[in-house]
Short mmCIF file of C-alpha atoms in Angstrom, two decimals:
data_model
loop_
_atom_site.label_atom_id
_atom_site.label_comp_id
_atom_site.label_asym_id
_atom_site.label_seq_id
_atom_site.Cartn_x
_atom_site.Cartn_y
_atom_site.Cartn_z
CA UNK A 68 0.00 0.00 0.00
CA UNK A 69 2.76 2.52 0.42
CA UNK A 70 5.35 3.65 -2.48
CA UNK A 71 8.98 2.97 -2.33
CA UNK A 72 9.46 6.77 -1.82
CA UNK A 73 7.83 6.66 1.59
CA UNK A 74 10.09 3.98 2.51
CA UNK A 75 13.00 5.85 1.67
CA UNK A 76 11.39 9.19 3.49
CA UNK A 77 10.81 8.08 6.24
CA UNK A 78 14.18 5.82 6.72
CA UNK A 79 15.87 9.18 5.87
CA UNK A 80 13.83 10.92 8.46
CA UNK A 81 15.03 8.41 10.79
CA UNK A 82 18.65 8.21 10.34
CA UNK A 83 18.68 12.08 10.12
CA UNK A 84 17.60 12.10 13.87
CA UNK A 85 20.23 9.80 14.75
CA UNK A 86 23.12 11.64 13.09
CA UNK A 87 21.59 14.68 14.78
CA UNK A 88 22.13 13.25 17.94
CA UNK A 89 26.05 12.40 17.11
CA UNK A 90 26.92 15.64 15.53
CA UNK A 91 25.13 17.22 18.83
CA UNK A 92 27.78 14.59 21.07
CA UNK A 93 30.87 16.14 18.92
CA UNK A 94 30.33 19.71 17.63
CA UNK A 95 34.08 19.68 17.02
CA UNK A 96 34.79 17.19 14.38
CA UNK A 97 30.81 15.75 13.48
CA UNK A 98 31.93 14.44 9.87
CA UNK A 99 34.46 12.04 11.31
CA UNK A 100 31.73 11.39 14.72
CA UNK A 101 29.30 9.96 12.31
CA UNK A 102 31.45 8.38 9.35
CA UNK A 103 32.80 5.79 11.98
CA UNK A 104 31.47 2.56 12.10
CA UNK A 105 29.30 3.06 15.59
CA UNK A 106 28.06 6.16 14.50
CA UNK A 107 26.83 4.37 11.15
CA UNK A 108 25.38 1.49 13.44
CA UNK A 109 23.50 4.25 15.36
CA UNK A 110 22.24 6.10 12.88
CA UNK A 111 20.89 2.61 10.84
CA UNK A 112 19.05 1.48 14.19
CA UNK A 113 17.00 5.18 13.90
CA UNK A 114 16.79 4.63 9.98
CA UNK A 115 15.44 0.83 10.54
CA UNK A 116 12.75 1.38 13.20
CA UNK A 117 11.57 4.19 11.19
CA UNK A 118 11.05 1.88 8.35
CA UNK A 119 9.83 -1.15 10.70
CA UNK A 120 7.17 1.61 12.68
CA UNK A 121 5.97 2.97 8.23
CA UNK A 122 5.65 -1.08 7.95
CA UNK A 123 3.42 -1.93 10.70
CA UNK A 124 1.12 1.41 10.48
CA UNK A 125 0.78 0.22 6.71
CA UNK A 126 -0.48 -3.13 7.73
CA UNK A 127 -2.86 -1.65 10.00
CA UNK A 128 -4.26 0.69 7.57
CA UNK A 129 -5.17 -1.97 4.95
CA UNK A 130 -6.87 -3.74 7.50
CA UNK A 131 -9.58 -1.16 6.22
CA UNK A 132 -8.39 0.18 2.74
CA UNK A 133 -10.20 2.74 0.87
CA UNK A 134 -9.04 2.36 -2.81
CA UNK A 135 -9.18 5.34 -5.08
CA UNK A 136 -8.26 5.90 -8.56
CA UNK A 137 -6.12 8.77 -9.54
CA UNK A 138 -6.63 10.86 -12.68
CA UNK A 139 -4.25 8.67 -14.91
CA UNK A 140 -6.05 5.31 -13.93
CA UNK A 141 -3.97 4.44 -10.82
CA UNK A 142 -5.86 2.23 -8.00
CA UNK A 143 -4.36 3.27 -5.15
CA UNK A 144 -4.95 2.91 -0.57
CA UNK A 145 -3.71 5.92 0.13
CA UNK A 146 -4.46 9.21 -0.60
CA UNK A 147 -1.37 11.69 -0.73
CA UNK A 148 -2.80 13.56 2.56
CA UNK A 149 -3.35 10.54 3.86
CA UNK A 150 -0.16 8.96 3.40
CA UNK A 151 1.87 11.82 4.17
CA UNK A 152 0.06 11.87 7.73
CA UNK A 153 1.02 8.15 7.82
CA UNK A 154 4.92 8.64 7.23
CA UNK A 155 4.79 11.55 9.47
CA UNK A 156 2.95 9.63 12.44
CA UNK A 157 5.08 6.09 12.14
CA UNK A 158 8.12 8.01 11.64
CA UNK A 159 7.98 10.55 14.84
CA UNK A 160 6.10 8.22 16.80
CA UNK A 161 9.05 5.04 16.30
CA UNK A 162 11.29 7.97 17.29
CA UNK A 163 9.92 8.81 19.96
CA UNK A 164 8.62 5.25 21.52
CA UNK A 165 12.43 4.19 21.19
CA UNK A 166 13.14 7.32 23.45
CA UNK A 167 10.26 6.46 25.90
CA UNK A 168 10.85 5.35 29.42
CA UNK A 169 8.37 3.38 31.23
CA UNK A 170 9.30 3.45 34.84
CA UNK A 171 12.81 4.56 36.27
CA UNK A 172 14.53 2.53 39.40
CA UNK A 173 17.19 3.48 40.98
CA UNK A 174 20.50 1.65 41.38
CA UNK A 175 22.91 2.87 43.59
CA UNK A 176 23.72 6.81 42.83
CA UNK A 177 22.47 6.10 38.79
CA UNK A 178 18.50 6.00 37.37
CA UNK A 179 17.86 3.51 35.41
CA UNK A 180 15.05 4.16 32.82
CA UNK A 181 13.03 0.91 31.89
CA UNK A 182 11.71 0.69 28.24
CA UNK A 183 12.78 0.87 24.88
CA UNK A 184 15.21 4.02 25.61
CA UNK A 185 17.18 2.05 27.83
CA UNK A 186 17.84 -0.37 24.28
CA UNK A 187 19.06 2.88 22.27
CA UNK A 188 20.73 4.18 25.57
CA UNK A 189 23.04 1.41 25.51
CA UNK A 190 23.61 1.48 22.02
CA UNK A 191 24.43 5.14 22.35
CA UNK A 192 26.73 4.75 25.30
CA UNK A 193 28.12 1.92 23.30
CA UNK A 194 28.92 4.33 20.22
CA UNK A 195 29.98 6.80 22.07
CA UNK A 196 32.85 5.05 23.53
CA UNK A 197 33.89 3.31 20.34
CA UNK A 198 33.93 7.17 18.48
CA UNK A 199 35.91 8.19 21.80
CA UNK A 200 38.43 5.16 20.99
CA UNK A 201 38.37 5.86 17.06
CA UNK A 202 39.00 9.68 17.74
CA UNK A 203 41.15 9.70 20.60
CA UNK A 204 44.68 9.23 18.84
CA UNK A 205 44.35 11.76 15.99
CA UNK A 206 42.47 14.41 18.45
CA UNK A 207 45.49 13.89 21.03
CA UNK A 208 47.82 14.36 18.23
CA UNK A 209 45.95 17.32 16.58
CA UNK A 210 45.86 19.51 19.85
CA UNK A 211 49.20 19.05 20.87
CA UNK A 212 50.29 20.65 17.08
CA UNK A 213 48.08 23.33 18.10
CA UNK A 214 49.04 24.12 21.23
CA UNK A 215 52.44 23.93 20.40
CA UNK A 216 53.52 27.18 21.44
CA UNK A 217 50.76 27.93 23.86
CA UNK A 218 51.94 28.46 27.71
CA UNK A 219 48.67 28.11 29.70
CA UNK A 220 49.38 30.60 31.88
CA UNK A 221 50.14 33.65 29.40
CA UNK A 222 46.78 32.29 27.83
CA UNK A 223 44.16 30.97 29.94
CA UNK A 224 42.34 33.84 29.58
CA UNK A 225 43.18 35.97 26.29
CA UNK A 226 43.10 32.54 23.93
CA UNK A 227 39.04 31.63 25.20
CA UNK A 228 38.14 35.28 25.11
CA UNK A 229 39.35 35.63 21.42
CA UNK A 230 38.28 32.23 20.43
CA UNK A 231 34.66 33.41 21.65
CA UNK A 232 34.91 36.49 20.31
CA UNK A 233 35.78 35.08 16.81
CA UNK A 234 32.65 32.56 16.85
CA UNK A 235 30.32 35.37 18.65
CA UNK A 236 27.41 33.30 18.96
CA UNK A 237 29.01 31.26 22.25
CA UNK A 238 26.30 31.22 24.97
CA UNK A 239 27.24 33.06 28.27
CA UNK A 240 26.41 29.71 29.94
CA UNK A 241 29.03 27.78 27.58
CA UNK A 242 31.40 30.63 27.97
CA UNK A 243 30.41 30.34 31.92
CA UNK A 244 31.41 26.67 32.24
CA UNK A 245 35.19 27.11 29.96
CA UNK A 246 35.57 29.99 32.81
CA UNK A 247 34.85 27.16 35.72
CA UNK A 248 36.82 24.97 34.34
CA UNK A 249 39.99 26.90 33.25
CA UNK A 250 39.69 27.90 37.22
CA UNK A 251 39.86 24.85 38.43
CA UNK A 252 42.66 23.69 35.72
CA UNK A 253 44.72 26.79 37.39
CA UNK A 254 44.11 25.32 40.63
CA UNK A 255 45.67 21.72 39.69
CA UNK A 256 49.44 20.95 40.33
CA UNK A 257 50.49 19.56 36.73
CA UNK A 258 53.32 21.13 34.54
CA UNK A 259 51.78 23.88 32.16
CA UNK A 260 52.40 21.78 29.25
CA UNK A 261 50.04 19.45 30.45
CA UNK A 262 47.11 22.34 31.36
CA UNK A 263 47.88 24.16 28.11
CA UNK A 264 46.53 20.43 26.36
CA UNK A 265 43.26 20.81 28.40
CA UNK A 266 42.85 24.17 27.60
CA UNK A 267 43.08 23.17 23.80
CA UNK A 268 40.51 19.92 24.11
CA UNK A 269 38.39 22.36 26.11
CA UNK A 270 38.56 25.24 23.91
CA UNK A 271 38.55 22.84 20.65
CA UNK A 272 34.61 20.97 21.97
CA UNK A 273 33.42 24.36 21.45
CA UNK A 274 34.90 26.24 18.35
CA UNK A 275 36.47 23.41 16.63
CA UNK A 276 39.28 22.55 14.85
CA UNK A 277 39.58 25.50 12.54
CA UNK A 278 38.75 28.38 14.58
CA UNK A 279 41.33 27.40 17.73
CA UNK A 280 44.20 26.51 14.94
CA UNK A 281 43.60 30.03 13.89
CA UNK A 282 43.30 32.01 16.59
CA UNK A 283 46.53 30.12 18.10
CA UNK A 284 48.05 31.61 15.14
CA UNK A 285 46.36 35.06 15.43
CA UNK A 286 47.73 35.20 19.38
CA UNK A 287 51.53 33.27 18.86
CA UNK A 288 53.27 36.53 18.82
CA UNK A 289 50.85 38.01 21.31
CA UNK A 290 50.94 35.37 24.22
CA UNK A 291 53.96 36.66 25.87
CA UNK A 292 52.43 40.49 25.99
CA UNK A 293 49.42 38.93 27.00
CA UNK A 294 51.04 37.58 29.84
CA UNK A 295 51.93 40.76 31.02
CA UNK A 296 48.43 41.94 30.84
CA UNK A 297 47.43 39.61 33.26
CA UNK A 298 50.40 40.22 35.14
CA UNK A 299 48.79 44.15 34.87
CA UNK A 300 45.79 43.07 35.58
CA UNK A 301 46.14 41.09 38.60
CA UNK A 302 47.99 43.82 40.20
CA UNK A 303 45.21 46.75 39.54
CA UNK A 304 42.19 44.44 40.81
CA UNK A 305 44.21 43.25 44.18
CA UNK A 306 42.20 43.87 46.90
CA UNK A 307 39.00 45.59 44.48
CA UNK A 308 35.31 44.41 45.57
CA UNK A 309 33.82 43.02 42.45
CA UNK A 310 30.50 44.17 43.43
CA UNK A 311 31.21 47.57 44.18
CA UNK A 312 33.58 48.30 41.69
CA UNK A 313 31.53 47.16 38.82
CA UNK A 314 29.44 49.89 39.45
CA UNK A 315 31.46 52.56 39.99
CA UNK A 316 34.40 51.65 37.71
CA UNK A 317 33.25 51.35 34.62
CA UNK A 318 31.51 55.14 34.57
CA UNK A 319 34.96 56.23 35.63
CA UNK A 320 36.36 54.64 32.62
CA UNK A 321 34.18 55.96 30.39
CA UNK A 322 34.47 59.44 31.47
CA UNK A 323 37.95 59.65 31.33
CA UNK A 324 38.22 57.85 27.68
CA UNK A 325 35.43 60.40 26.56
CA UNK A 326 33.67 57.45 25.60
CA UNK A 327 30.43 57.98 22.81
CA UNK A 328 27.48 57.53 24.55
CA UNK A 329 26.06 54.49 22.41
CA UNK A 330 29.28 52.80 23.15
CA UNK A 331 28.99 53.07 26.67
CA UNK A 332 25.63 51.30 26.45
CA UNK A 333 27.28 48.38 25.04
CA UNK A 334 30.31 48.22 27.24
CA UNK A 335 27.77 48.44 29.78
CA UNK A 336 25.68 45.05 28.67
CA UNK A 337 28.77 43.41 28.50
CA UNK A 338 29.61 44.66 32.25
CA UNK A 339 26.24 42.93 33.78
CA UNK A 340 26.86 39.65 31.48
CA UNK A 341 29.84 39.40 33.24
CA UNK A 342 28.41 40.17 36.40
CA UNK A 343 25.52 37.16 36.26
CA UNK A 344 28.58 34.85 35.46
CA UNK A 345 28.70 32.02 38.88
CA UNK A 346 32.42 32.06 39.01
CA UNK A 347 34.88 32.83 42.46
CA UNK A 348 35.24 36.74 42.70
CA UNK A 349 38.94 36.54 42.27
CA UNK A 350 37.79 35.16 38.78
CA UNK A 351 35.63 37.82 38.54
CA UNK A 352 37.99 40.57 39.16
CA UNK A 353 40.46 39.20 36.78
CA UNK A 354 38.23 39.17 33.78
CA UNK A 355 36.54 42.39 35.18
CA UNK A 356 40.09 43.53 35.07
CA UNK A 357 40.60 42.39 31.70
CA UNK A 358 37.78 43.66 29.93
CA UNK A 359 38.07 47.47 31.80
CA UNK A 360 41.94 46.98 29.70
CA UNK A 361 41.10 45.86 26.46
CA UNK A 362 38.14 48.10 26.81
CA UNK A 363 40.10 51.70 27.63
CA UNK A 364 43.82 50.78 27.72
CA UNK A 365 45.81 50.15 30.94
CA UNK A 366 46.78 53.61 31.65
CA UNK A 367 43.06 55.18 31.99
CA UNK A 368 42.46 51.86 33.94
CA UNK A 369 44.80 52.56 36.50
CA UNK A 370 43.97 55.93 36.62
CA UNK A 371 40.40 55.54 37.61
CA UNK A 372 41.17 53.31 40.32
CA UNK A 373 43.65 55.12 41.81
CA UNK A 374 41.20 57.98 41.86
CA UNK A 375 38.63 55.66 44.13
CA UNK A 376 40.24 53.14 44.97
CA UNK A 377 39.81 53.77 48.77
CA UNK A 378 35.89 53.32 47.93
CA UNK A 379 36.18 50.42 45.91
CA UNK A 380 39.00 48.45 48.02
CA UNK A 381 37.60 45.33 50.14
CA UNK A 382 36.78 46.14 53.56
#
């Protein structure tokens, strides 16, 4: 009762949703995610029970079959509404039932969902570690060319922000977690070498291959100047409250850089996403710090808090 096309529809349809789901797992490198052999077994188990649920919704319909003839002669069960509503329903609904849980127990500290999502669950834990094995070696290799030059100290900071910058559509929330992390990597007593690789496989989940080679590039001469930034900055924001200097900082800044009004407004937004970030406030003040001097320049930075420091100095 149903074409060939629909077949090959709604299999599409199908193994669509499952690649989805890979390239979602590796936003760095989805092409090679999906083109290994796990990722092709994944993505056939969608296609097939797409097929298998267009199958058995066929069957059911031609338990009651309402033949019509098309204007070139052509007997057919379904009309083209009809069937399209058909391929749409099997297709979506085998998705979903293979994602449905029935009941969840708990073993131990994990939940357990029984049903058929458990099934794909497994098979998509299983994939996932067999693309982890299959992509571990080259990635490994891969960052450490990258990364080559990069000391993570002179660039914990300055290579993220311009990687972000460069890709603009970063969420605060993504950008949030990189800044939690890169904390906790400063925090960890392991040669720099070592944290400068973390940094990359960090930065690289995000932007990707292409965008962290090149802004590596972009920074190589500017690393070492960077590093005396922070060095800068980390001086000027010892012993600043966050809270009370973000307020009263800023203006200062502005003022003194005879900044355009409509600018202002921006640097402004950018002030309170910073401010909503859930990171340590000697975090804070660094990138606070950062911003005010890639924002107005060192010089009018220091200025301003020297002018008020004594009302924006910790208590």
């Amino acid at each position: 009762g149903v074409p060939l096309w629909g077949y090959v529809v709604v299999g599409l349809l199908g193994g669509l949703v499952g690649i989805a789901e890979l390239i979602s797992r590796y936003p760095d490198s989805p092409v090679r995610a999906v083109a290994t052999p796990p990722g092709i077994f994944y993505a056939t188990i969608n296609l097939l029970a797409a097929i298998a649920a267009l199958a058995i919704g066929a069957v059911l319909s031609d338990t009651q079959p309402v033949p019509h003839e098309t204007p070139h002669g052509e007997v057919l069960l379904f009309r083209t509404e009809d069937l399209l509503i058909l391929l749409a329903t099997t297709g979506f609904g085998a998705l979903a039932f293979l994602r449905t849980k029935l009941i969840t127990l708990r073993v131990g500290d994990a939940d357990i969902g029984v049903g058929p999502s458990f099934i794909l669950d497994t098979l998509l834990h299983a994939a996932d570690r067999a693309v982890d094995r299959a992509r571990a070696e080259p990635r490994a290799q891969l960052i450490s060319d990258i990364m080559a030059p990069v000391s993570f100290e002179e660039a914990k900071l300055v290579l993220p922000t311009y990687c972000f910058a460069i890709m603009q559509n970063v969420s605060v929330e993504e950008q949030q977690k990189v800044a939690l992390e890169i904390e906790a990597l400063s925090g960890v007593d392991m040669p720099d070498r070592v944290k400068a690789l973390n940094l990359g496989l960090l930065l690289l989940n995000i932007v990707g291959v292409h965008v962290l080679r090149i802004a590596v590039q972009n920074l190589e001469q500017e690393f070492a100047a960077a590093g005396r930034v922070l060095e800068s900055v980390e001086q000027e924001m010892e012993g600043i409250d966050f809270d009370i200097a973000i307020v009263n900082l800023t203006p200062l800044c502005a003022e003194l850089a005879d900044m355009p009004e409509d600018q202002q407004i921006e640097v402004e937004y950018e002030v309170q996403r910073m401010k909503a970030l859930s990171l340590t406030d000697q975090t804070r003040r660094y990138l606070f710090g950062l911003f005010l001097i890639k924002t107005f320049g060192a010089d009018i930075v220091s200025k301003a808090i020297k002018a008020i420091r004594d009302d924006i100095s910790l208590s």
